Coordinates of C-alpha atoms in Angstrom, one line a residue:
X1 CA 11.7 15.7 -2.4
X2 CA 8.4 14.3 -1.0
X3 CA 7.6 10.4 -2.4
X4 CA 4.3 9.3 -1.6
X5 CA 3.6 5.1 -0.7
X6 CA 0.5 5.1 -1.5
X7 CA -1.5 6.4 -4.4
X8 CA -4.3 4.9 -7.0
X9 CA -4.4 5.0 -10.7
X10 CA -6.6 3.1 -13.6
X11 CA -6.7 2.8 -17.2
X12 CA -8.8 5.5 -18.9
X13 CA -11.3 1.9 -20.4
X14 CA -12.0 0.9 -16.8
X15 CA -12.9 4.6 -15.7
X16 CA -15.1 5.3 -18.9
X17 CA -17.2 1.7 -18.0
X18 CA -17.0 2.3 -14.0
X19 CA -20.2 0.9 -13.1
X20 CA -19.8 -2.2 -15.7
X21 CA -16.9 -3.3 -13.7
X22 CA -18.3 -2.8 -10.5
X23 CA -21.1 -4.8 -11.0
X24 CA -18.4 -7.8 -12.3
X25 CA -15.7 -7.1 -9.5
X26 CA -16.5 -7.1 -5.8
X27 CA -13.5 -5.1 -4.7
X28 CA -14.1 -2.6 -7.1
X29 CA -18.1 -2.6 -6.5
X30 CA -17.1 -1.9 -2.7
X31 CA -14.4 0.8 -3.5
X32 CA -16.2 2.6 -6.3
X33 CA -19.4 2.1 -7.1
X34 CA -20.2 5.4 -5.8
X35 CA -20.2 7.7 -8.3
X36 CA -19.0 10.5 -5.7
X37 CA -15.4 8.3 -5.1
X38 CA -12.8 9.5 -7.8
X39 CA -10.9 6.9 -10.2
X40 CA -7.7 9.2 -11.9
X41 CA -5.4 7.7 -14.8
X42 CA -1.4 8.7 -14.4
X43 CA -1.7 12.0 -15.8
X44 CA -3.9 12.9 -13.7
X45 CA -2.1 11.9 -11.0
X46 CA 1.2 13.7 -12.3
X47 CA -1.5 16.7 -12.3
X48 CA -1.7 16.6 -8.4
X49 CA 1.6 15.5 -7.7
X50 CA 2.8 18.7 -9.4
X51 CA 0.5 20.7 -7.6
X52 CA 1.4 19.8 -4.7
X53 CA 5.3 19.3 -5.1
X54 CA 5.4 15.4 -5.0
X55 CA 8.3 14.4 -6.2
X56 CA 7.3 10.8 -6.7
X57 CA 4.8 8.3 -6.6
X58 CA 4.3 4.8 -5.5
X59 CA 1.1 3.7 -7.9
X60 CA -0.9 0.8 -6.4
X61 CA -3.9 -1.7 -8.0
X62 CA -6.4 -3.1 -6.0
X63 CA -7.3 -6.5 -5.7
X64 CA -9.7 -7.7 -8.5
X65 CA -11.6 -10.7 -8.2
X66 CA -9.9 -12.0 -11.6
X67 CA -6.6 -12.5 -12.7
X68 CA -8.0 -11.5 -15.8
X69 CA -8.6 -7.7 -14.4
X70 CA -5.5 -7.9 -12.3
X71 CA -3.2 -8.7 -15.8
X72 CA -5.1 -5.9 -17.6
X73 CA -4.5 -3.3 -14.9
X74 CA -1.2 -4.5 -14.0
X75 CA -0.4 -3.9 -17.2
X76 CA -1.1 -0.2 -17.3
X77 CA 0.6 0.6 -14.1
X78 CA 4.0 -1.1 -15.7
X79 CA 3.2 1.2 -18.5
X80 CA 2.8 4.2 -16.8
X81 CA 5.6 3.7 -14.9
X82 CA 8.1 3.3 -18.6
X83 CA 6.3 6.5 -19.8
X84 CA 7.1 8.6 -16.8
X85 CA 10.2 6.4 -15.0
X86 CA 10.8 9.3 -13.3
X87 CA 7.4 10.0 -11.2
X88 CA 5.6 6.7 -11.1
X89 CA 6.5 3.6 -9.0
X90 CA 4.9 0.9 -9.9
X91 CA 3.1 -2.0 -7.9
X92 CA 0.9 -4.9 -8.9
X93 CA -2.2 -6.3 -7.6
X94 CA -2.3 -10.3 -7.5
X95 CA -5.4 -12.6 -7.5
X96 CA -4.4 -13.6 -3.9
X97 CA -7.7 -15.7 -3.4
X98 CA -5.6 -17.9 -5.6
X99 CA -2.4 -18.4 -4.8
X100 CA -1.4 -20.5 -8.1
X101 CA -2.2 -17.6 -10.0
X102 CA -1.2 -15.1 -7.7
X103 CA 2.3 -16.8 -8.9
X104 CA 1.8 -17.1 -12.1
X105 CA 0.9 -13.1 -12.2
X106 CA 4.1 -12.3 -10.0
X107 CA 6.6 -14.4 -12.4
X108 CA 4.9 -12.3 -15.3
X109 CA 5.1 -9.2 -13.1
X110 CA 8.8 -9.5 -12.5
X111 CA 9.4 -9.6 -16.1
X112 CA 8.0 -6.7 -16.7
X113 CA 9.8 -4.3 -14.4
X114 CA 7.5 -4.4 -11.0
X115 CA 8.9 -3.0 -8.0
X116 CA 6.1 -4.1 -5.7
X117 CA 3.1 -5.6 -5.1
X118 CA -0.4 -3.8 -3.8
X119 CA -2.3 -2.4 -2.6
X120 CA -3.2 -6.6 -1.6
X121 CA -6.4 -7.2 -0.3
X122 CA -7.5 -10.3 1.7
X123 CA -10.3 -10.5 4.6
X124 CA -8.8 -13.9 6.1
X125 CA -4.8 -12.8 6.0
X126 CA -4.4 -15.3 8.8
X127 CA -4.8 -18.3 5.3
X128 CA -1.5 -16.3 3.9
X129 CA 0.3 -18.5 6.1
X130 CA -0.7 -21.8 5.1
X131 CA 1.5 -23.9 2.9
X132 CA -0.5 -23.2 -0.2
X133 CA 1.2 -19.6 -0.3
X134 CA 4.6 -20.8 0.7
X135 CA 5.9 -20.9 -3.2
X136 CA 4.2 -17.1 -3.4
X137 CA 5.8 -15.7 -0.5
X138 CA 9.5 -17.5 -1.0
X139 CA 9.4 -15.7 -4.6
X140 CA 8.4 -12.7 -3.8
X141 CA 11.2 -12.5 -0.6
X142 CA 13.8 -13.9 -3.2
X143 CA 13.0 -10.8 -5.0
X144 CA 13.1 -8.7 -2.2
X145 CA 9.6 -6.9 -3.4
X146 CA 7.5 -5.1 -1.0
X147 CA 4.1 -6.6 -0.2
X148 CA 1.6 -3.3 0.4
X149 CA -1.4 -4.8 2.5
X150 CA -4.7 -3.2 3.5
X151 CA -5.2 -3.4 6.7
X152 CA -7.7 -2.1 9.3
X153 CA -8.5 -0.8 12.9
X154 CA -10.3 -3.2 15.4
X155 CA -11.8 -0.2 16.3
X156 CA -13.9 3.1 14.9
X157 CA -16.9 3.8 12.3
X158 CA -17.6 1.5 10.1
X159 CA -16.4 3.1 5.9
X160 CA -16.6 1.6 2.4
X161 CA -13.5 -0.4 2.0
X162 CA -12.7 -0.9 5.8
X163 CA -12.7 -4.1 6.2
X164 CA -11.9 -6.5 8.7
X165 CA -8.2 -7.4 8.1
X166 CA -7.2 -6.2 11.7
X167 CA -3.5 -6.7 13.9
X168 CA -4.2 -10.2 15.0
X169 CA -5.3 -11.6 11.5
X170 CA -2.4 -10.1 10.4
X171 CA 0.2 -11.4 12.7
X172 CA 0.6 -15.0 11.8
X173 CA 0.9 -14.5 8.6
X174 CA 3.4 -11.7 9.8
X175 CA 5.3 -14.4 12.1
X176 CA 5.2 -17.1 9.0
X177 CA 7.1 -14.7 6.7
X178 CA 9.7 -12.4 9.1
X179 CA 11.7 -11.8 6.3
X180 CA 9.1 -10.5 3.9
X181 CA 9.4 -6.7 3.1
X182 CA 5.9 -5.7 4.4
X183 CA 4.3 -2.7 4.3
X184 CA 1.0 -2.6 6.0
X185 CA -1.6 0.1 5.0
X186 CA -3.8 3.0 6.9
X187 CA -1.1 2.7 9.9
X188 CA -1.4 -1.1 10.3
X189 CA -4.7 -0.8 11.7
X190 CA -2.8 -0.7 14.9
X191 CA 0.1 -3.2 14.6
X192 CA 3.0 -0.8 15.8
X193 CA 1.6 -1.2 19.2
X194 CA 2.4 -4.5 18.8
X195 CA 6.0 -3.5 18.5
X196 CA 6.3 -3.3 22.2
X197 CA 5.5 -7.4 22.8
X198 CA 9.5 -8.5 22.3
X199 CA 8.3 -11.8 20.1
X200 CA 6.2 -9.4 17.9
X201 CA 9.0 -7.2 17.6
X202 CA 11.4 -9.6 16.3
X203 CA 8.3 -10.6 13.9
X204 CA 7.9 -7.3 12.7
X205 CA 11.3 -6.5 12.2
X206 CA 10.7 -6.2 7.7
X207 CA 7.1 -4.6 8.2
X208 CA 6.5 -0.8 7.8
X209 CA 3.5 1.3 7.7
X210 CA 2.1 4.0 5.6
X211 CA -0.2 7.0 6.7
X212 CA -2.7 6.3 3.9
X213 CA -6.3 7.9 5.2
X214 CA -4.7 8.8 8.2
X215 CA -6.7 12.5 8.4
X216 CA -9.8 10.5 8.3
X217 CA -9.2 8.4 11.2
X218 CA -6.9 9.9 13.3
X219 CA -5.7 12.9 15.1
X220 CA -2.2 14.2 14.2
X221 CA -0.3 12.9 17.3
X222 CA -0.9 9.4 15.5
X223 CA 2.7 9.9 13.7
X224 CA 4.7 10.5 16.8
X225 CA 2.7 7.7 18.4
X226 CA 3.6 5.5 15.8
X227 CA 7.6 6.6 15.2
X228 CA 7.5 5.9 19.4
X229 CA 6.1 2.7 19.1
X230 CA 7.8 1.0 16.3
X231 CA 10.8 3.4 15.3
X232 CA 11.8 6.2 13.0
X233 CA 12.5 4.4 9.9
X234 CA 8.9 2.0 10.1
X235 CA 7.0 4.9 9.1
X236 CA 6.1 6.1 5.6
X237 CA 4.4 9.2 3.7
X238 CA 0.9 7.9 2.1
X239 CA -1.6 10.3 1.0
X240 CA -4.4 7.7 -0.7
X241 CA -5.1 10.2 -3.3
X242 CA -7.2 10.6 -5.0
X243 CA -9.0 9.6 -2.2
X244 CA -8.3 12.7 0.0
X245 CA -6.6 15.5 -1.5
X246 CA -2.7 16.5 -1.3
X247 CA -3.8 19.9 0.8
X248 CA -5.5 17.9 3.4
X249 CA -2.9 14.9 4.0
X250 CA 0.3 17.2 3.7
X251 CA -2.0 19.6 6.5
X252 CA -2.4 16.6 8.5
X253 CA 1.4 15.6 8.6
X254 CA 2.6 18.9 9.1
X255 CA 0.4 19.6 12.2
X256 CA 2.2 16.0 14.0
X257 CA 5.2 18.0 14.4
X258 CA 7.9 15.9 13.6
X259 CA 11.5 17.2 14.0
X260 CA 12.7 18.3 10.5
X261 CA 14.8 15.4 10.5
X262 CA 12.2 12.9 11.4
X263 CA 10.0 14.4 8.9
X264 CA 12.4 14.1 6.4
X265 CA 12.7 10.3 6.3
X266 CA 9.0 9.8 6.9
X267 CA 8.5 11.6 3.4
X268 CA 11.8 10.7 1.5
X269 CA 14.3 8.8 3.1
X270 CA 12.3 5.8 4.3
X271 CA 10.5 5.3 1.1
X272 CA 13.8 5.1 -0.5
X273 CA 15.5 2.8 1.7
X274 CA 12.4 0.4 1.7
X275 CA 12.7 0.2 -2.2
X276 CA 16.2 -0.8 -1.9
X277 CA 17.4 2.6 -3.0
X278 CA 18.5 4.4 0.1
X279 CA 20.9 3.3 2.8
X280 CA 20.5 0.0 4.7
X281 CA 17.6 0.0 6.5
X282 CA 19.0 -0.9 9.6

């Protein structure tokens, strides 16, 4: 059984009318308005994943400008997710540029089945931790949902989508909310080093990290580096697809060389525990 954190999928409207949105949504104009980067609906996601033997799929959003988009999209991921409860995982994107409404779309969210939040995008992550998002955070902790963050490397080429939402933007935000389930993207951008500084460790004790993109900027070693740094149970299975394919991230994994065991809970096990379906996480 393979699970994969971190995956991408949109309704077939926002697809068929690509460029129209790009040209209304910033995050979507910098993700996708090359023609060249692929936007998949669930079934063709299911498509892959059988292809490939995934077993399951954690299905993120991305964060639109509008709450608007964010409801509308939101609302086909929950869908998806009742029309194939057995493969698809769904998460939800929130208007996090405002926190009242970020709120207002979580409460809606939680009605509706959600069993995360992401892939959240913010290039000041450092403002997560003033008291304007304290109500956001306390709910979504209450809730015990996962919070999937982009974040990226300090270092490295400069890519579509990259950002600048690097380790010390992250951390007091990280440090405000130690009990948040946290999952921060493409390897934390860095963060498990961090694990090493006993203060951030304590800090970092609810945060996790998927591999998403990690063949792109990485050599294989990074996994070991990582389950080193900040343990065996931090680290979690995230191909990005459709933005590189199955082959290539599964490749990738495979040639780290994790003990079967190891291996095991970075593709299965972990993924479960984190989603509160697994044994403790401790």
């Amino acid at each position: 059984m393979i699970i994969d954190f971190h995956t991408h999928i949109f309704p077939p409207e926002i697809i068929a009318a690509r460029q129209d949105y790009a040209c209304r949504d910033s995050c979507l104009g910098m993700l996708y308005s090359n023609p060249k980067a692929k936007m998949i609906t669930a079934e063709e996601l299911l498509t892959a994943m059988d292809e490939a033997g995934i077993s399951q799929a954690v299905t993120l959003n991305i964060s639109w400008d509008s709450a608007e988009l964010c409801a509308l999209t939101n609302n086909y991921l929950l869908d998806s997710a009742r029309r194939y409860p057995k493969r698809l995982i769904p998460f939800c994107a929130l208007p996090v540029s405002d926190p009242a409404a970020s709120l207002k779309e979580l409460e809606r969210c939680l009605e509706l089945g959600v069993k995360g939040l992401g892939e959240l995008r913010t290039e000041e992550p450092e403002k997560l931790a003033s008291p304007a998002y304290q109500p956001l955070f306390e709910r979504i902790s209450e809730n015990s949902l996962i919070c999937l963050f982009h974040a990226s490397e300090p270092l490295g080429h400069i890519y579509s989508g990259k950002g600048n939402t690097t380790p010390e933007k992250f951390y007091p935000f990280v440090a405000r909310y130690p009990e948040l389930k946290l999952v921060l993207a493409h390897l934390g951008g860095g963060m498990p080093f961090y694990h090493l500084m006993p203060e951030a460790e304590k800090a970092l004790a609810n945060t996790a990290y998927d591999t998403a993109a990690a063949p792109f900027l990485y050599k294989p070693e990074i996994y070991r580096q990582v389950i080193t740094l900040s343990g065996e149970s931090k680290l979690l299975f995230g191909s990005d697809y459709p933005l590189m394919a199955y082959e290539r991230t599964l490749k990738h994994l495979a040639q780290g060389c994790l003990e079967p065991d190891i291996l095991e809970k970075v593709m299965q096990q972990n993924a479960l525990n984190w989603l509160g379906e697994g044994k403790d996480r401790s």
